[in-house]
Amino acid sequence: MAEQTVLVDNMKSMTRNGLGAPLLLLVMMAMIVVPLAPFMLDVFFSFNISLALVVLLVTVYSLRPLDFSLFPTILLVTTLLRLALNVASTRIVLLEGHTGGDAAGQVIKAFGEFVIGGNYAVGIIVFAILVIINFVVITKGATRISEVSARFTLDAMPGKQMAIDADLNAGLIDSDDARRLIYSVV
């Protein structure tokens, strides 16, 4: 129990120090390079589906756009996670698919059985449609994500600069602090 507490404390300190995002990106890059066990693929796919539902519910129930200002960043990270999962699952299907239907994990097997229903012609057509949709979504989606992220950043700048100016005029900060804060905003 004490080891788990130490691990949680270490994870909290890493995220406070700004290491959470780089570590997450390293894990996703490792998923692309290192072959994953079918059990781990099941865990990551289940997490991915849960995360997608949470993001969907948060966006639906947000009253104002600024209530979920991290949306572009989360969208980018989840897209990268899905890309890493696609590469990892494709690798395991191509390497171990000859050993049976559950070689790539139970989530992929269940999804495949549900979608194609035992008819390989339907499976090939659905697969072709999904490939086309994925290419369109990834190329157009990545562009749109970067545009939305830039828009959120640009929309927030005037308010932050006005707040710094108001603090300077009120005497709460001096000109050096104002200069430092302005350069941190830009």
JSON list of C-alpha atoms in Angstrom, two decimals:
[
{"chain": "A", "resi": 1, "resn": "MET", "atom": "CA", "xyz": [0.00, 0.00, 0.00]},
{"chain": "A", "resi": 2, "resn": "ALA", "atom": "CA", "xyz": [2.84, 2.38, 0.81]},
{"chain": "A", "resi": 3, "resn": "GLU", "atom": "CA", "xyz": [4.42, 1.69, -2.59]},
{"chain": "A", "resi": 4, "resn": "GLN", "atom": "CA", "xyz": [1.19, 2.70, -4.34]},
{"chain": "A", "resi": 5, "resn": "THR", "atom": "CA", "xyz": [1.06, 5.95, -2.34]},
{"chain": "A", "resi": 6, "resn": "VAL", "atom": "CA", "xyz": [4.66, 6.73, -3.29]},
{"chain": "A", "resi": 7, "resn": "LEU", "atom": "CA", "xyz": [3.87, 5.97, -6.95]},
{"chain": "A", "resi": 8, "resn": "VAL", "atom": "CA", "xyz": [0.81, 8.26, -6.90]},
{"chain": "A", "resi": 9, "resn": "ASP", "atom": "CA", "xyz": [2.84, 11.03, -5.23]},
{"chain": "A", "resi": 10, "resn": "ASN", "atom": "CA", "xyz": [5.58, 10.65, -7.85]},
{"chain": "A", "resi": 11, "resn": "MET", "atom": "CA", "xyz": [3.01, 10.86, -10.66]},
{"chain": "A", "resi": 12, "resn": "LYS", "atom": "CA", "xyz": [1.48, 14.01, -9.12]},
{"chain": "A", "resi": 13, "resn": "SER", "atom": "CA", "xyz": [4.87, 15.68, -8.82]},
{"chain": "A", "resi": 14, "resn": "MET", "atom": "CA", "xyz": [5.72, 14.79, -12.43]},
{"chain": "A", "resi": 15, "resn": "THR", "atom": "CA", "xyz": [2.50, 16.34, -13.72]},
{"chain": "A", "resi": 16, "resn": "ARG", "atom": "CA", "xyz": [3.06, 19.44, -11.55]},
{"chain": "A", "resi": 17, "resn": "ASN", "atom": "CA", "xyz": [6.56, 19.79, -12.98]},
{"chain": "A", "resi": 18, "resn": "GLY", "atom": "CA", "xyz": [5.22, 19.68, -16.55]},
{"chain": "A", "resi": 19, "resn": "LEU", "atom": "CA", "xyz": [6.41, 16.15, -17.32]},
{"chain": "A", "resi": 20, "resn": "GLY", "atom": "CA", "xyz": [2.95, 14.61, -17.71]},
{"chain": "A", "resi": 21, "resn": "ALA", "atom": "CA", "xyz": [2.45, 15.51, -21.38]},
{"chain": "A", "resi": 22, "resn": "PRO", "atom": "CA", "xyz": [5.95, 14.49, -22.52]},
{"chain": "A", "resi": 23, "resn": "LEU", "atom": "CA", "xyz": [5.62, 11.19, -20.67]},
{"chain": "A", "resi": 24, "resn": "LEU", "atom": "CA", "xyz": [2.24, 10.58, -22.29]},
{"chain": "A", "resi": 25, "resn": "LEU", "atom": "CA", "xyz": [3.74, 11.27, -25.71]},
{"chain": "A", "resi": 26, "resn": "LEU", "atom": "CA", "xyz": [6.61, 8.89, -24.97]},
{"chain": "A", "resi": 27, "resn": "VAL", "atom": "CA", "xyz": [4.14, 6.16, -24.00]},
{"chain": "A", "resi": 28, "resn": "MET", "atom": "CA", "xyz": [2.25, 6.71, -27.25]},
{"chain": "A", "resi": 29, "resn": "MET", "atom": "CA", "xyz": [5.48, 6.58, -29.26]},
{"chain": "A", "resi": 30, "resn": "ALA", "atom": "CA", "xyz": [6.43, 3.38, -27.44]},
{"chain": "A", "resi": 31, "resn": "MET", "atom": "CA", "xyz": [3.06, 1.90, -28.40]},
{"chain": "A", "resi": 32, "resn": "ILE", "atom": "CA", "xyz": [3.95, 2.54, -32.04]},
{"chain": "A", "resi": 33, "resn": "VAL", "atom": "CA", "xyz": [7.43, 1.01, -31.81]},
{"chain": "A", "resi": 34, "resn": "VAL", "atom": "CA", "xyz": [7.16, -1.75, -29.17]},
{"chain": "A", "resi": 35, "resn": "PRO", "atom": "CA", "xyz": [4.77, -4.68, -29.78]},
{"chain": "A", "resi": 36, "resn": "LEU", "atom": "CA", "xyz": [2.01, -4.79, -27.18]},
{"chain": "A", "resi": 37, "resn": "ALA", "atom": "CA", "xyz": [0.48, -7.85, -25.58]},
{"chain": "A", "resi": 38, "resn": "PRO", "atom": "CA", "xyz": [-3.16, -8.51, -26.53]},
{"chain": "A", "resi": 39, "resn": "PHE", "atom": "CA", "xyz": [-4.22, -7.84, -22.93]},
{"chain": "A", "resi": 40, "resn": "MET", "atom": "CA", "xyz": [-2.61, -4.39, -23.02]},
{"chain": "A", "resi": 41, "resn": "LEU", "atom": "CA", "xyz": [-4.33, -3.64, -26.32]},
{"chain": "A", "resi": 42, "resn": "ASP", "atom": "CA", "xyz": [-7.65, -4.54, -24.68]},
{"chain": "A", "resi": 43, "resn": "VAL", "atom": "CA", "xyz": [-6.88, -2.20, -21.78]},
{"chain": "A", "resi": 44, "resn": "PHE", "atom": "CA", "xyz": [-5.87, 0.67, -24.07]},
{"chain": "A", "resi": 45, "resn": "PHE", "atom": "CA", "xyz": [-8.88, 0.18, -26.36]},
{"chain": "A", "resi": 46, "resn": "SER", "atom": "CA", "xyz": [-11.25, 0.12, -23.38]},
{"chain": "A", "resi": 47, "resn": "PHE", "atom": "CA", "xyz": [-9.60, 3.28, -22.02]},
{"chain": "A", "resi": 48, "resn": "ASN", "atom": "CA", "xyz": [-9.89, 4.90, -25.45]},
{"chain": "A", "resi": 49, "resn": "ILE", "atom": "CA", "xyz": [-13.60, 4.14, -25.71]},
{"chain": "A", "resi": 50, "resn": "SER", "atom": "CA", "xyz": [-14.21, 5.41, -22.16]},
{"chain": "A", "resi": 51, "resn": "LEU", "atom": "CA", "xyz": [-12.20, 8.57, -22.80]},
{"chain": "A", "resi": 52, "resn": "ALA", "atom": "CA", "xyz": [-14.16, 9.22, -26.00]},
{"chain": "A", "resi": 53, "resn": "LEU", "atom": "CA", "xyz": [-17.44, 8.95, -24.10]},
{"chain": "A", "resi": 54, "resn": "VAL", "atom": "CA", "xyz": [-16.21, 11.29, -21.36]},
{"chain": "A", "resi": 55, "resn": "VAL", "atom": "CA", "xyz": [-15.03, 13.90, -23.90]},
{"chain": "A", "resi": 56, "resn": "LEU", "atom": "CA", "xyz": [-18.35, 13.63, -25.75]},
{"chain": "A", "resi": 57, "resn": "LEU", "atom": "CA", "xyz": [-20.36, 14.13, -22.55]},
{"chain": "A", "resi": 58, "resn": "VAL", "atom": "CA", "xyz": [-18.22, 17.05, -21.40]},
{"chain": "A", "resi": 59, "resn": "THR", "atom": "CA", "xyz": [-18.58, 18.81, -24.75]},
{"chain": "A", "resi": 60, "resn": "VAL", "atom": "CA", "xyz": [-22.34, 18.23, -24.85]},
{"chain": "A", "resi": 61, "resn": "TYR", "atom": "CA", "xyz": [-22.88, 19.53, -21.32]},
{"chain": "A", "resi": 62, "resn": "SER", "atom": "CA", "xyz": [-20.53, 22.54, -21.54]},
{"chain": "A", "resi": 63, "resn": "LEU", "atom": "CA", "xyz": [-22.60, 25.70, -21.45]},
{"chain": "A", "resi": 64, "resn": "ARG", "atom": "CA", "xyz": [-19.90, 28.09, -22.67]},
{"chain": "A", "resi": 65, "resn": "PRO", "atom": "CA", "xyz": [-16.92, 27.47, -24.95]},
{"chain": "A", "resi": 66, "resn": "LEU", "atom": "CA", "xyz": [-14.50, 28.54, -22.23]},
{"chain": "A", "resi": 67, "resn": "ASP", "atom": "CA", "xyz": [-15.86, 25.84, -19.89]},
{"chain": "A", "resi": 68, "resn": "PHE", "atom": "CA", "xyz": [-13.87, 23.31, -21.92]},
{"chain": "A", "resi": 69, "resn": "SER", "atom": "CA", "xyz": [-10.98, 25.40, -23.21]},
{"chain": "A", "resi": 70, "resn": "LEU", "atom": "CA", "xyz": [-8.69, 22.35, -23.23]},
{"chain": "A", "resi": 71, "resn": "PHE", "atom": "CA", "xyz": [-10.81, 20.73, -25.94]},
{"chain": "A", "resi": 72, "resn": "PRO", "atom": "CA", "xyz": [-8.34, 21.27, -28.83]},
{"chain": "A", "resi": 73, "resn": "THR", "atom": "CA", "xyz": [-5.47, 19.85, -26.80]},
{"chain": "A", "resi": 74, "resn": "ILE", "atom": "CA", "xyz": [-7.49, 16.86, -25.63]},
{"chain": "A", "resi": 75, "resn": "LEU", "atom": "CA", "xyz": [-8.67, 16.28, -29.19]},
{"chain": "A", "resi": 76, "resn": "LEU", "atom": "CA", "xyz": [-5.07, 16.27, -30.42]},
{"chain": "A", "resi": 77, "resn": "VAL", "atom": "CA", "xyz": [-3.90, 13.89, -27.67]},
{"chain": "A", "resi": 78, "resn": "THR", "atom": "CA", "xyz": [-6.80, 11.50, -28.21]},
{"chain": "A", "resi": 79, "resn": "THR", "atom": "CA", "xyz": [-6.14, 11.54, -31.96]},
{"chain": "A", "resi": 80, "resn": "LEU", "atom": "CA", "xyz": [-2.51, 10.63, -31.30]},
{"chain": "A", "resi": 81, "resn": "LEU", "atom": "CA", "xyz": [-3.63, 7.88, -28.92]},
{"chain": "A", "resi": 82, "resn": "ARG", "atom": "CA", "xyz": [-5.95, 6.45, -31.56]},
{"chain": "A", "resi": 83, "resn": "LEU", "atom": "CA", "xyz": [-3.20, 6.59, -34.17]},
{"chain": "A", "resi": 84, "resn": "ALA", "atom": "CA", "xyz": [-0.82, 4.73, -31.84]},
{"chain": "A", "resi": 85, "resn": "LEU", "atom": "CA", "xyz": [-3.55, 2.15, -31.13]},
{"chain": "A", "resi": 86, "resn": "ASN", "atom": "CA", "xyz": [-4.17, 1.71, -34.86]},
{"chain": "A", "resi": 87, "resn": "VAL", "atom": "CA", "xyz": [-0.49, 1.06, -35.52]},
{"chain": "A", "resi": 88, "resn": "ALA", "atom": "CA", "xyz": [-0.12, -1.28, -32.53]},
{"chain": "A", "resi": 89, "resn": "SER", "atom": "CA", "xyz": [-3.25, -3.28, -33.37]},
{"chain": "A", "resi": 90, "resn": "THR", "atom": "CA", "xyz": [-2.35, -3.50, -37.06]},
{"chain": "A", "resi": 91, "resn": "ARG", "atom": "CA", "xyz": [1.09, -4.82, -36.16]},
{"chain": "A", "resi": 92, "resn": "ILE", "atom": "CA", "xyz": [-0.28, -7.52, -33.87]},
{"chain": "A", "resi": 93, "resn": "VAL", "atom": "CA", "xyz": [-2.99, -8.54, -36.35]},
{"chain": "A", "resi": 94, "resn": "LEU", "atom": "CA", "xyz": [-0.45, -8.87, -39.16]},
{"chain": "A", "resi": 95, "resn": "LEU", "atom": "CA", "xyz": [2.12, -10.70, -37.01]},
{"chain": "A", "resi": 96, "resn": "GLU", "atom": "CA", "xyz": [-0.15, -12.94, -34.93]},
{"chain": "A", "resi": 97, "resn": "GLY", "atom": "CA", "xyz": [-3.45, -13.01, -36.84]},
{"chain": "A", "resi": 98, "resn": "HIS", "atom": "CA", "xyz": [-2.77, -16.48, -38.23]},
{"chain": "A", "resi": 99, "resn": "THR", "atom": "CA", "xyz": [-2.96, -17.96, -34.70]},
{"chain": "A", "resi": 100, "resn": "GLY", "atom": "CA", "xyz": [-6.66, -17.26, -34.28]},
{"chain": "A", "resi": 101, "resn": "GLY", "atom": "CA", "xyz": [-9.35, -14.65, -33.96]},
{"chain": "A", "resi": 102, "resn": "ASP", "atom": "CA", "xyz": [-8.40, -13.57, -30.46]},
{"chain": "A", "resi": 103, "resn": "ALA", "atom": "CA", "xyz": [-4.66, -13.09, -31.17]},
{"chain": "A", "resi": 104, "resn": "ALA", "atom": "CA", "xyz": [-5.13, -9.31, -31.15]},
{"chain": "A", "resi": 105, "resn": "GLY", "atom": "CA", "xyz": [-7.26, -9.23, -28.02]},
{"chain": "A", "resi": 106, "resn": "GLN", "atom": "CA", "xyz": [-10.91, -9.63, -27.15]},
{"chain": "A", "resi": 107, "resn": "VAL", "atom": "CA", "xyz": [-11.94, -6.05, -27.99]},
{"chain": "A", "resi": 108, "resn": "ILE", "atom": "CA", "xyz": [-10.77, -6.32, -31.60]},
{"chain": "A", "resi": 109, "resn": "LYS", "atom": "CA", "xyz": [-12.32, -9.80, -31.92]},
{"chain": "A", "resi": 110, "resn": "ALA", "atom": "CA", "xyz": [-15.67, -8.64, -30.53]},
{"chain": "A", "resi": 111, "resn": "PHE", "atom": "CA", "xyz": [-15.70, -5.53, -32.72]},
{"chain": "A", "resi": 112, "resn": "GLY", "atom": "CA", "xyz": [-14.84, -7.56, -35.81]},
{"chain": "A", "resi": 113, "resn": "GLU", "atom": "CA", "xyz": [-17.56, -10.13, -35.13]},
{"chain": "A", "resi": 114, "resn": "PHE", "atom": "CA", "xyz": [-20.10, -7.41, -34.48]},
{"chain": "A", "resi": 115, "resn": "VAL", "atom": "CA", "xyz": [-19.30, -5.39, -37.61]},
{"chain": "A", "resi": 116, "resn": "ILE", "atom": "CA", "xyz": [-18.90, -8.12, -40.23]},
{"chain": "A", "resi": 117, "resn": "GLY", "atom": "CA", "xyz": [-21.21, -10.73, -38.73]},
{"chain": "A", "resi": 118, "resn": "GLY", "atom": "CA", "xyz": [-19.32, -13.61, -40.34]},
{"chain": "A", "resi": 119, "resn": "ASN", "atom": "CA", "xyz": [-19.53, -12.26, -43.91]},
{"chain": "A", "resi": 120, "resn": "TYR", "atom": "CA", "xyz": [-16.10, -11.41, -45.31]},
{"chain": "A", "resi": 121, "resn": "ALA", "atom": "CA", "xyz": [-17.49, -9.44, -48.28]},
{"chain": "A", "resi": 122, "resn": "VAL", "atom": "CA", "xyz": [-19.26, -7.10, -45.87]},
{"chain": "A", "resi": 123, "resn": "GLY", "atom": "CA", "xyz": [-16.05, -6.90, -43.82]},
{"chain": "A", "resi": 124, "resn": "ILE", "atom": "CA", "xyz": [-13.95, -5.85, -46.80]},
{"chain": "A", "resi": 125, "resn": "ILE", "atom": "CA", "xyz": [-16.43, -3.15, -47.83]},
{"chain": "A", "resi": 126, "resn": "VAL", "atom": "CA", "xyz": [-16.77, -1.82, -44.27]},
{"chain": "A", "resi": 127, "resn": "PHE", "atom": "CA", "xyz": [-12.98, -1.89, -43.90]},
{"chain": "A", "resi": 128, "resn": "ALA", "atom": "CA", "xyz": [-12.53, 0.13, -47.12]},
{"chain": "A", "resi": 129, "resn": "ILE", "atom": "CA", "xyz": [-15.08, 2.69, -45.94]},
{"chain": "A", "resi": 130, "resn": "LEU", "atom": "CA", "xyz": [-13.39, 2.98, -42.54]},
{"chain": "A", "resi": 131, "resn": "VAL", "atom": "CA", "xyz": [-9.97, 3.44, -44.14]},
{"chain": "A", "resi": 132, "resn": "ILE", "atom": "CA", "xyz": [-11.26, 6.26, -46.34]},
{"chain": "A", "resi": 133, "resn": "ILE", "atom": "CA", "xyz": [-13.02, 7.91, -43.38]},
{"chain": "A", "resi": 134, "resn": "ASN", "atom": "CA", "xyz": [-9.89, 7.61, -41.22]},
{"chain": "A", "resi": 135, "resn": "PHE", "atom": "CA", "xyz": [-7.72, 9.26, -43.87]},
{"chain": "A", "resi": 136, "resn": "VAL", "atom": "CA", "xyz": [-10.20, 12.11, -44.30]},
{"chain": "A", "resi": 137, "resn": "VAL", "atom": "CA", "xyz": [-10.68, 12.55, -40.56]},
{"chain": "A", "resi": 138, "resn": "ILE", "atom": "CA", "xyz": [-6.98, 12.45, -39.77]},
{"chain": "A", "resi": 139, "resn": "THR", "atom": "CA", "xyz": [-5.91, 14.88, -42.50]},
{"chain": "A", "resi": 140, "resn": "LYS", "atom": "CA", "xyz": [-8.80, 17.30, -42.18]},
{"chain": "A", "resi": 141, "resn": "GLY", "atom": "CA", "xyz": [-9.12, 16.82, -38.43]},
{"chain": "A", "resi": 142, "resn": "ALA", "atom": "CA", "xyz": [-5.48, 17.58, -37.68]},
{"chain": "A", "resi": 143, "resn": "THR", "atom": "CA", "xyz": [-5.75, 20.81, -39.64]},
{"chain": "A", "resi": 144, "resn": "ARG", "atom": "CA", "xyz": [-8.95, 21.79, -37.88]},
{"chain": "A", "resi": 145, "resn": "ILE", "atom": "CA", "xyz": [-7.53, 20.94, -34.45]},
{"chain": "A", "resi": 146, "resn": "SER", "atom": "CA", "xyz": [-4.56, 23.23, -35.00]},
{"chain": "A", "resi": 147, "resn": "GLU", "atom": "CA", "xyz": [-6.84, 26.02, -36.25]},
{"chain": "A", "resi": 148, "resn": "VAL", "atom": "CA", "xyz": [-9.15, 25.74, -33.23]},
{"chain": "A", "resi": 149, "resn": "SER", "atom": "CA", "xyz": [-6.21, 25.61, -30.82]},
{"chain": "A", "resi": 150, "resn": "ALA", "atom": "CA", "xyz": [-4.72, 28.75, -32.36]},
{"chain": "A", "resi": 151, "resn": "ARG", "atom": "CA", "xyz": [-8.10, 30.47, -32.19]},
{"chain": "A", "resi": 152, "resn": "PHE", "atom": "CA", "xyz": [-8.50, 29.64, -28.48]},
{"chain": "A", "resi": 153, "resn": "THR", "atom": "CA", "xyz": [-5.01, 30.98, -27.80]},
{"chain": "A", "resi": 154, "resn": "LEU", "atom": "CA", "xyz": [-5.54, 34.18, -29.78]},
{"chain": "A", "resi": 155, "resn": "ASP", "atom": "CA", "xyz": [-8.97, 34.82, -28.21]},
{"chain": "A", "resi": 156, "resn": "ALA", "atom": "CA", "xyz": [-7.49, 34.56, -24.71]},
{"chain": "A", "resi": 157, "resn": "MET", "atom": "CA", "xyz": [-4.61, 37.01, -25.33]},
{"chain": "A", "resi": 158, "resn": "PRO", "atom": "CA", "xyz": [-6.44, 40.37, -25.13]},
{"chain": "A", "resi": 159, "resn": "GLY", "atom": "CA", "xyz": [-8.09, 39.48, -21.83]},
{"chain": "A", "resi": 160, "resn": "LYS", "atom": "CA", "xyz": [-4.81, 38.40, -20.29]},
{"chain": "A", "resi": 161, "resn": "GLN", "atom": "CA", "xyz": [-3.04, 41.54, -21.52]},
{"chain": "A", "resi": 162, "resn": "MET", "atom": "CA", "xyz": [-5.82, 43.77, -20.18]},
{"chain": "A", "resi": 163, "resn": "ALA", "atom": "CA", "xyz": [-5.61, 42.03, -16.79]},
{"chain": "A", "resi": 164, "resn": "ILE", "atom": "CA", "xyz": [-1.85, 42.63, -16.67]},
{"chain": "A", "resi": 165, "resn": "ASP", "atom": "CA", "xyz": [-2.36, 46.27, -17.66]},
{"chain": "A", "resi": 166, "resn": "ALA", "atom": "CA", "xyz": [-5.02, 46.70, -14.95]},
{"chain": "A", "resi": 167, "resn": "ASP", "atom": "CA", "xyz": [-2.73, 45.18, -12.31]},
{"chain": "A", "resi": 168, "resn": "LEU", "atom": "CA", "xyz": [0.09, 47.50, -13.40]},
{"chain": "A", "resi": 169, "resn": "ASN", "atom": "CA", "xyz": [-2.17, 50.58, -13.26]},
{"chain": "A", "resi": 170, "resn": "ALA", "atom": "CA", "xyz": [-3.49, 49.53, -9.83]},
{"chain": "A", "resi": 171, "resn": "GLY", "atom": "CA", "xyz": [0.07, 49.20, -8.55]},
{"chain": "A", "resi": 172, "resn": "LEU", "atom": "CA", "xyz": [-0.22, 45.49, -7.77]},
{"chain": "A", "resi": 173, "resn": "ILE", "atom": "CA", "xyz": [2.80, 44.70, -9.95]},
{"chain": "A", "resi": 174, "resn": "ASP", "atom": "CA", "xyz": [5.74, 46.73, -11.17]},
{"chain": "A", "resi": 175, "resn": "SER", "atom": "CA", "xyz": [6.84, 47.25, -14.79]},
{"chain": "A", "resi": 176, "resn": "ASP", "atom": "CA", "xyz": [9.35, 44.36, -14.68]},
{"chain": "A", "resi": 177, "resn": "ASP", "atom": "CA", "xyz": [6.63, 41.94, -13.52]},
{"chain": "A", "resi": 178, "resn": "ALA", "atom": "CA", "xyz": [4.28, 43.27, -16.21]},
{"chain": "A", "resi": 179, "resn": "ARG", "atom": "CA", "xyz": [6.94, 42.80, -18.89]},
{"chain": "A", "resi": 180, "resn": "ARG", "atom": "CA", "xyz": [7.63, 39.24, -17.71]},
{"chain": "A", "resi": 181, "resn": "LEU", "atom": "CA", "xyz": [3.90, 38.41, -17.63]},
{"chain": "A", "resi": 182, "resn": "ILE", "atom": "CA", "xyz": [3.28, 39.85, -21.10]},
{"chain": "A", "resi": 183, "resn": "TYR", "atom": "CA", "xyz": [6.12, 37.80, -22.60]},
{"chain": "A", "resi": 184, "resn": "SER", "atom": "CA", "xyz": [4.71, 34.69, -20.91]},
{"chain": "A", "resi": 185, "resn": "VAL", "atom": "CA", "xyz": [1.32, 35.36, -22.55]},
{"chain": "A", "resi": 186, "resn": "VAL", "atom": "CA", "xyz": [2.76, 35.74, -26.04]}
]
